[in-house]
JSON list of C-alpha atoms in Angstrom, two decimals:
[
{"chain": "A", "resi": 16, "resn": "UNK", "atom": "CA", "xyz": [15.46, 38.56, -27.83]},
{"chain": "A", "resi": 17, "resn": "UNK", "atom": "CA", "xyz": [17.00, 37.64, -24.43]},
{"chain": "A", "resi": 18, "resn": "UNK", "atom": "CA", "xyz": [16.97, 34.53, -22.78]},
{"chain": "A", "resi": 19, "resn": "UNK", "atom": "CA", "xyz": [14.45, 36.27, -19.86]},
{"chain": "A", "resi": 20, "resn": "UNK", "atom": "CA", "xyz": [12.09, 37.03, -23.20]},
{"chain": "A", "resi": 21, "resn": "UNK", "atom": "CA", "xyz": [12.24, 34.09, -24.43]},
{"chain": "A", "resi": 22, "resn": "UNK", "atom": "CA", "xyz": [11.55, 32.33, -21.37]},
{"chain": "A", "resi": 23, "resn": "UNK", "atom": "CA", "xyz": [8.84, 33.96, -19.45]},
{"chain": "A", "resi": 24, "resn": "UNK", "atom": "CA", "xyz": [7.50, 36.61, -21.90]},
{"chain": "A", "resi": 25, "resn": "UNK", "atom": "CA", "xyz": [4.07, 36.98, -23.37]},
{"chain": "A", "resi": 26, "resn": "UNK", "atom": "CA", "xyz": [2.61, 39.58, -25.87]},
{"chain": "A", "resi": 27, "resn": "UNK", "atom": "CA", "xyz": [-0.95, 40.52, -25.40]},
{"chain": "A", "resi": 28, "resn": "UNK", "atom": "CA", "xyz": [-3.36, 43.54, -25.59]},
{"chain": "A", "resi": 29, "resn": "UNK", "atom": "CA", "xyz": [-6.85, 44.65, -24.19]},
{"chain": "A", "resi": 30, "resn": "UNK", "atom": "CA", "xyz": [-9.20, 45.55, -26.84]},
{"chain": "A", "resi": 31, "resn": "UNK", "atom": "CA", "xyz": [-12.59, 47.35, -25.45]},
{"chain": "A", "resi": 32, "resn": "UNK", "atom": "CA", "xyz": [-15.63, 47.13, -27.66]},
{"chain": "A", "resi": 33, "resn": "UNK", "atom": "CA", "xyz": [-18.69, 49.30, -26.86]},
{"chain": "A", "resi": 34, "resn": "UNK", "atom": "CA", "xyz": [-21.58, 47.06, -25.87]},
{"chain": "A", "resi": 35, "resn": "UNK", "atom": "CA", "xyz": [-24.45, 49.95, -26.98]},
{"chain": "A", "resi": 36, "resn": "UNK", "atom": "CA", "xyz": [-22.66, 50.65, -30.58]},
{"chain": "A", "resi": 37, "resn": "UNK", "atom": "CA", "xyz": [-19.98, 47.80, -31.39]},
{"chain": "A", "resi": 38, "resn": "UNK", "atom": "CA", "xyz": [-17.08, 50.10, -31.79]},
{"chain": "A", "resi": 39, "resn": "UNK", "atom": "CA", "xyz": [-13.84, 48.66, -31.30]},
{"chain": "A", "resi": 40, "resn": "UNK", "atom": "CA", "xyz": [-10.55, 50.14, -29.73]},
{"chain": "A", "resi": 41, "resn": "UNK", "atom": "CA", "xyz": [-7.57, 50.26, -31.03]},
{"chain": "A", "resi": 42, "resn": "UNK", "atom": "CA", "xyz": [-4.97, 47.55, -29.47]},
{"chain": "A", "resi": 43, "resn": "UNK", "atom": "CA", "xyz": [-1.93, 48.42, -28.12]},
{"chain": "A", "resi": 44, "resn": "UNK", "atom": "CA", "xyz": [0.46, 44.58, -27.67]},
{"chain": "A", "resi": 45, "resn": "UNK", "atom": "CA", "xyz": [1.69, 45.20, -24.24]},
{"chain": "A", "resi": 46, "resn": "UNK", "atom": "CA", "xyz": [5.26, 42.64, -23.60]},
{"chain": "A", "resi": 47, "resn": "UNK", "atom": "CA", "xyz": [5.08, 41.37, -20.09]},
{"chain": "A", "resi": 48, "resn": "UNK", "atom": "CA", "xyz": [7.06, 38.76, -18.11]},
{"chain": "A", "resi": 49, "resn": "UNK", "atom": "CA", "xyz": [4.99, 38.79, -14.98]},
{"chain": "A", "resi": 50, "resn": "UNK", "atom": "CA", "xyz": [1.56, 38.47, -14.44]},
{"chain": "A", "resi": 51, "resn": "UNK", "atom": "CA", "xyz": [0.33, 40.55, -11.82]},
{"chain": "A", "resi": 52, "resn": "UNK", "atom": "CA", "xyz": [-2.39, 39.46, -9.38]},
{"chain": "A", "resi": 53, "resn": "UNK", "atom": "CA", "xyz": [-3.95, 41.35, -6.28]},
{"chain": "A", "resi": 54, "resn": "UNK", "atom": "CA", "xyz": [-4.58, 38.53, -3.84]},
{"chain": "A", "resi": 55, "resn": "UNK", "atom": "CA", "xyz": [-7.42, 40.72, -2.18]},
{"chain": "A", "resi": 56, "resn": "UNK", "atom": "CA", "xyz": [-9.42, 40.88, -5.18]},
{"chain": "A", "resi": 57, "resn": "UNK", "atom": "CA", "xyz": [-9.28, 36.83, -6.29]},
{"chain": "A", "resi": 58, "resn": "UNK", "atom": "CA", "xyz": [-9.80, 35.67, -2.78]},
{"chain": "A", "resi": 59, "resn": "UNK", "atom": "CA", "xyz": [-13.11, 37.77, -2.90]},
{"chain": "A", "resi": 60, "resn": "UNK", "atom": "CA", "xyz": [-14.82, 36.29, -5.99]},
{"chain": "A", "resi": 61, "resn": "UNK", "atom": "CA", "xyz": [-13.37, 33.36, -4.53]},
{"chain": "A", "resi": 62, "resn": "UNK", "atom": "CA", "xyz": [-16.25, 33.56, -1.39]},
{"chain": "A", "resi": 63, "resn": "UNK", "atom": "CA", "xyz": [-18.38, 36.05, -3.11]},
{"chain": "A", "resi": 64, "resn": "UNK", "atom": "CA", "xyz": [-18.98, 33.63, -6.79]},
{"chain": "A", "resi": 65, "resn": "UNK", "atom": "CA", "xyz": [-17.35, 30.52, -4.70]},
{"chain": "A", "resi": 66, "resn": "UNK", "atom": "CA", "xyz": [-15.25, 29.88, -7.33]},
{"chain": "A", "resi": 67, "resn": "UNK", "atom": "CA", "xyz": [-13.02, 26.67, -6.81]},
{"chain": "A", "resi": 68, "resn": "UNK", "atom": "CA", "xyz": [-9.98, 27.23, -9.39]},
{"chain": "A", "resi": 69, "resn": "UNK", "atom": "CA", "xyz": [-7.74, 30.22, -9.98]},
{"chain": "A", "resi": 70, "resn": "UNK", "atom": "CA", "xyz": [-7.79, 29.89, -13.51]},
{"chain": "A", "resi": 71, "resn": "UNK", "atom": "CA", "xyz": [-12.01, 30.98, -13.08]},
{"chain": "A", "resi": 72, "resn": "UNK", "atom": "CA", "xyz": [-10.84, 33.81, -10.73]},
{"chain": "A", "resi": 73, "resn": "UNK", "atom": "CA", "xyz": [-8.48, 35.14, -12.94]},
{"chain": "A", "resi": 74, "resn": "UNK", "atom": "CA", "xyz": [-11.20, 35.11, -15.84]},
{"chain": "A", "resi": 75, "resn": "UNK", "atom": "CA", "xyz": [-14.20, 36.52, -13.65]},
{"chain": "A", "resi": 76, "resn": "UNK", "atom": "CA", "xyz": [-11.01, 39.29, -12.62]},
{"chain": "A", "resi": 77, "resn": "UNK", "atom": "CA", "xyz": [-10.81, 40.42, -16.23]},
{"chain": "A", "resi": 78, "resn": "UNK", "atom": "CA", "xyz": [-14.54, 39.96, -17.42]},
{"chain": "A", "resi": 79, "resn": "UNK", "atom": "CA", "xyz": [-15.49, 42.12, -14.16]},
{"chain": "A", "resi": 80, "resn": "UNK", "atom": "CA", "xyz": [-12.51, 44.96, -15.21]},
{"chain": "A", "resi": 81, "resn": "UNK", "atom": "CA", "xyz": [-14.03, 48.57, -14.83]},
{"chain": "A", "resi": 82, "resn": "UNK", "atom": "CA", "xyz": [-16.08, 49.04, -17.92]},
{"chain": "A", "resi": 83, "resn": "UNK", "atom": "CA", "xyz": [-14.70, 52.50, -20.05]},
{"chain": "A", "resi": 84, "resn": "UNK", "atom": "CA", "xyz": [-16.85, 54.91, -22.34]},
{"chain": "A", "resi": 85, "resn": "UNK", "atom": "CA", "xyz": [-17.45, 54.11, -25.81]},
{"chain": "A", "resi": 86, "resn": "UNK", "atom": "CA", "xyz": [-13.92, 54.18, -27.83]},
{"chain": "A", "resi": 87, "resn": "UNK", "atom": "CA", "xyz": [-15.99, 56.25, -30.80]},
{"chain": "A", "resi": 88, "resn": "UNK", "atom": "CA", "xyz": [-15.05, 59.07, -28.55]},
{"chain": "A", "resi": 89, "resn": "UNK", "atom": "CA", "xyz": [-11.60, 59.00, -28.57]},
{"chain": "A", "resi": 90, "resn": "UNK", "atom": "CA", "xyz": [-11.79, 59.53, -32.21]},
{"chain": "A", "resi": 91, "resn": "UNK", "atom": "CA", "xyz": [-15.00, 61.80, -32.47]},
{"chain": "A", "resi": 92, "resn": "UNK", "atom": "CA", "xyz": [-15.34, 65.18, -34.48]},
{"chain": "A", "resi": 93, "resn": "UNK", "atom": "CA", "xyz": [-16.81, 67.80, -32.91]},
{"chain": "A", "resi": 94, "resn": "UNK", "atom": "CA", "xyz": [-20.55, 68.21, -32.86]},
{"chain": "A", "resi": 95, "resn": "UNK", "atom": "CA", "xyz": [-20.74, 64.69, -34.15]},
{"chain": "A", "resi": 96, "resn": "UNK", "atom": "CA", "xyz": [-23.36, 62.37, -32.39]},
{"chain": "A", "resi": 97, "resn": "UNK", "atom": "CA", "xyz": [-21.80, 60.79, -29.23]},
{"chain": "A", "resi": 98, "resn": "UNK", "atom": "CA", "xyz": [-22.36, 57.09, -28.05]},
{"chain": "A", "resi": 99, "resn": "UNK", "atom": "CA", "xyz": [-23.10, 56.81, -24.17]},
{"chain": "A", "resi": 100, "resn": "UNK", "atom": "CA", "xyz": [-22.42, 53.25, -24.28]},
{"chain": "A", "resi": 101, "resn": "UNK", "atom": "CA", "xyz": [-20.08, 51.71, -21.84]},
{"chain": "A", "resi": 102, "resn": "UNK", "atom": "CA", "xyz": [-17.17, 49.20, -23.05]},
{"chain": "A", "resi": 103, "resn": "UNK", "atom": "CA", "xyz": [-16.12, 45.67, -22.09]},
{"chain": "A", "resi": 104, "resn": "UNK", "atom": "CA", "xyz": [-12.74, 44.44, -21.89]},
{"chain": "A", "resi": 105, "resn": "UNK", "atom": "CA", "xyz": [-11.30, 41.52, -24.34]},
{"chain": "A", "resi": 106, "resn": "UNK", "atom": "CA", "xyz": [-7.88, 40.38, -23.23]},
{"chain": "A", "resi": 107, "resn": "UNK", "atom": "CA", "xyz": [-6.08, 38.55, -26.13]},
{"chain": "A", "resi": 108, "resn": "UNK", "atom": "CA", "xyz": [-2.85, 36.71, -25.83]},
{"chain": "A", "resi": 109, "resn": "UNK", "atom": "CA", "xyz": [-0.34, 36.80, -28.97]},
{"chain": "A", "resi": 110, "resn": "UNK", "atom": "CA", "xyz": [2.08, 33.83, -27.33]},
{"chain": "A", "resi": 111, "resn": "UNK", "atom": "CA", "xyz": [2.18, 32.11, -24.60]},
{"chain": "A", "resi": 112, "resn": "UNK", "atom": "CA", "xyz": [5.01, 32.25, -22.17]},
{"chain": "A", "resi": 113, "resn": "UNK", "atom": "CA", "xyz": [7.11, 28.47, -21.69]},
{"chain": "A", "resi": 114, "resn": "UNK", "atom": "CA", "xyz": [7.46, 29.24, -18.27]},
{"chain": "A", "resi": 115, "resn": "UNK", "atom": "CA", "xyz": [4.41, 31.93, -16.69]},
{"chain": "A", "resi": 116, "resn": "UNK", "atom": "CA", "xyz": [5.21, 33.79, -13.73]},
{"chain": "A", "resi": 117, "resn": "UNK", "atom": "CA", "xyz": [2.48, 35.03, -11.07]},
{"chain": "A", "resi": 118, "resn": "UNK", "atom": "CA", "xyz": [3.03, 38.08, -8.60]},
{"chain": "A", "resi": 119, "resn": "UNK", "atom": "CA", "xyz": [0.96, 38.09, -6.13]},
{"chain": "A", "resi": 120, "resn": "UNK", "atom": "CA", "xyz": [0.41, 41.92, -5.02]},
{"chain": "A", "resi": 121, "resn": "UNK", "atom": "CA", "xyz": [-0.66, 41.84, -1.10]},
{"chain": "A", "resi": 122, "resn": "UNK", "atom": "CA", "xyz": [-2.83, 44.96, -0.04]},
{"chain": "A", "resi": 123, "resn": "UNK", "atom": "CA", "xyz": [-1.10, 44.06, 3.62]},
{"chain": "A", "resi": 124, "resn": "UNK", "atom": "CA", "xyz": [2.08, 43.35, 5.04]},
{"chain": "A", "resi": 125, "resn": "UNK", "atom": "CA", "xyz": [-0.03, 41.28, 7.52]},
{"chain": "A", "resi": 126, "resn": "UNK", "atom": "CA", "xyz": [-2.32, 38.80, 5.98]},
{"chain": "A", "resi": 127, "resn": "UNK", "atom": "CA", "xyz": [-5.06, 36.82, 8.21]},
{"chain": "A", "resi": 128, "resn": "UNK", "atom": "CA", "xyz": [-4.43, 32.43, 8.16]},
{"chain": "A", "resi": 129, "resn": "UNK", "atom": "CA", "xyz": [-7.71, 32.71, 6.12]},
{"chain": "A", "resi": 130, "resn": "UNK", "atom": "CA", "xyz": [-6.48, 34.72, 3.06]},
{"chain": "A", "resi": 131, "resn": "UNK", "atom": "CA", "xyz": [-3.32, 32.47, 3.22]},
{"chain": "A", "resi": 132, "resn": "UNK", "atom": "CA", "xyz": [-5.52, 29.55, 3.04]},
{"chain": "A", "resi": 133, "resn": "UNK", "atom": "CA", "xyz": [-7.67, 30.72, 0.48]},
{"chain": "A", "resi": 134, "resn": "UNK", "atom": "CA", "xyz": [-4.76, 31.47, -1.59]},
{"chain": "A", "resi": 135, "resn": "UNK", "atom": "CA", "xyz": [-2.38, 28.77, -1.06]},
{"chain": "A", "resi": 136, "resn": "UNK", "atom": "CA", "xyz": [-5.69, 26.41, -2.14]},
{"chain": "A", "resi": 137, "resn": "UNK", "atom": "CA", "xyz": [-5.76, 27.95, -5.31]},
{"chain": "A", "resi": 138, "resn": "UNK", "atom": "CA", "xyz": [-2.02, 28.06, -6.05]},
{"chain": "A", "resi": 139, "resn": "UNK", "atom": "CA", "xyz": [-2.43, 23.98, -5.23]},
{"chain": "A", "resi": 140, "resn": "UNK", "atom": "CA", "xyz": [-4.07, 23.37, -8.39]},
{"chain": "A", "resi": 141, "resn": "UNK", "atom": "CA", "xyz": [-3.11, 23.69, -11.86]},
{"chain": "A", "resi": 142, "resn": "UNK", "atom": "CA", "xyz": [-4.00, 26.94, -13.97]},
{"chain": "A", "resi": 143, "resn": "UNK", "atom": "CA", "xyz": [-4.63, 26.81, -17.81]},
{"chain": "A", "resi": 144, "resn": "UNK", "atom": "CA", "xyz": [-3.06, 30.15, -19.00]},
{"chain": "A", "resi": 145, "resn": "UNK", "atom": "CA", "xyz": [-4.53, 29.00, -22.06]},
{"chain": "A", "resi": 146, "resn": "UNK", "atom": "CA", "xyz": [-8.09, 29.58, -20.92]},
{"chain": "A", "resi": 147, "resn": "UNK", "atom": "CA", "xyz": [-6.91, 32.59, -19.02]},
{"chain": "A", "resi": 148, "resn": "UNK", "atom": "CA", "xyz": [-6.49, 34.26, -22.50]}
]
């Protein structure tokens, strides 16, 4: 691998499992060297669940992903019996990065003193990419 890899990049996948049935997706490791984050989105479970660490934003941002139909379709026969059961998201991380690197993705090219605030608050404390995953 390159250095870059080696530095800053972590293999995970998403796994959804259907919450009326139990099935199980299939995972797909995705290789990543930046974590993305849209700044809009934390700083409003921020206020809404008034949630004082990024690491529990970040969390709450994955558990509260937009739920999928069951994953027995993707693989179901025709005329067989199909679950109507919505999925949930598991994120699972394979390694973690020695040095993790956040985007943050701004829905504006103008941002208001209070979203700065909000978000330089959170940046000011540690995060546990461990519990993150």
């Amino acid at each position: 691998t390159c250095v870059a890899h080696d530095v800053f990049g972590y293999e995970f996948f998403d796994q959804y499992r259907c919450r009326r049935c139990g099935t199980y997706s299939d995972v797909k490791p995705d290789l990543n060297l930046v974590y993305r984050v849209y700044v809009s989105e934390v700083n409003n479970l921020v206020s809404k669940e008034h949630l004082s660490t990024l690491t529990a934003a970040l969390k709450l941002m994955d558990a509260n992903a937009p739920r999928r139909s069951c994953p027995s379709l993707d693989d179901a026969e025709e005329g067989a019996p199909r679950c109507t059961g919505r999925s949930i998201m598991q994120r699972t991380c394979l390694n973690l990065p020695r040095v993790f690197a956040m985007s943050l993705v701004w829905a504006t090219a103008h941002a208001t003193s209070e979203e700065l605030a909000v978000t330089m608050a959170l940046l000011g404390q540690p995060l546990d990419i461990a519990q993150l995953f």
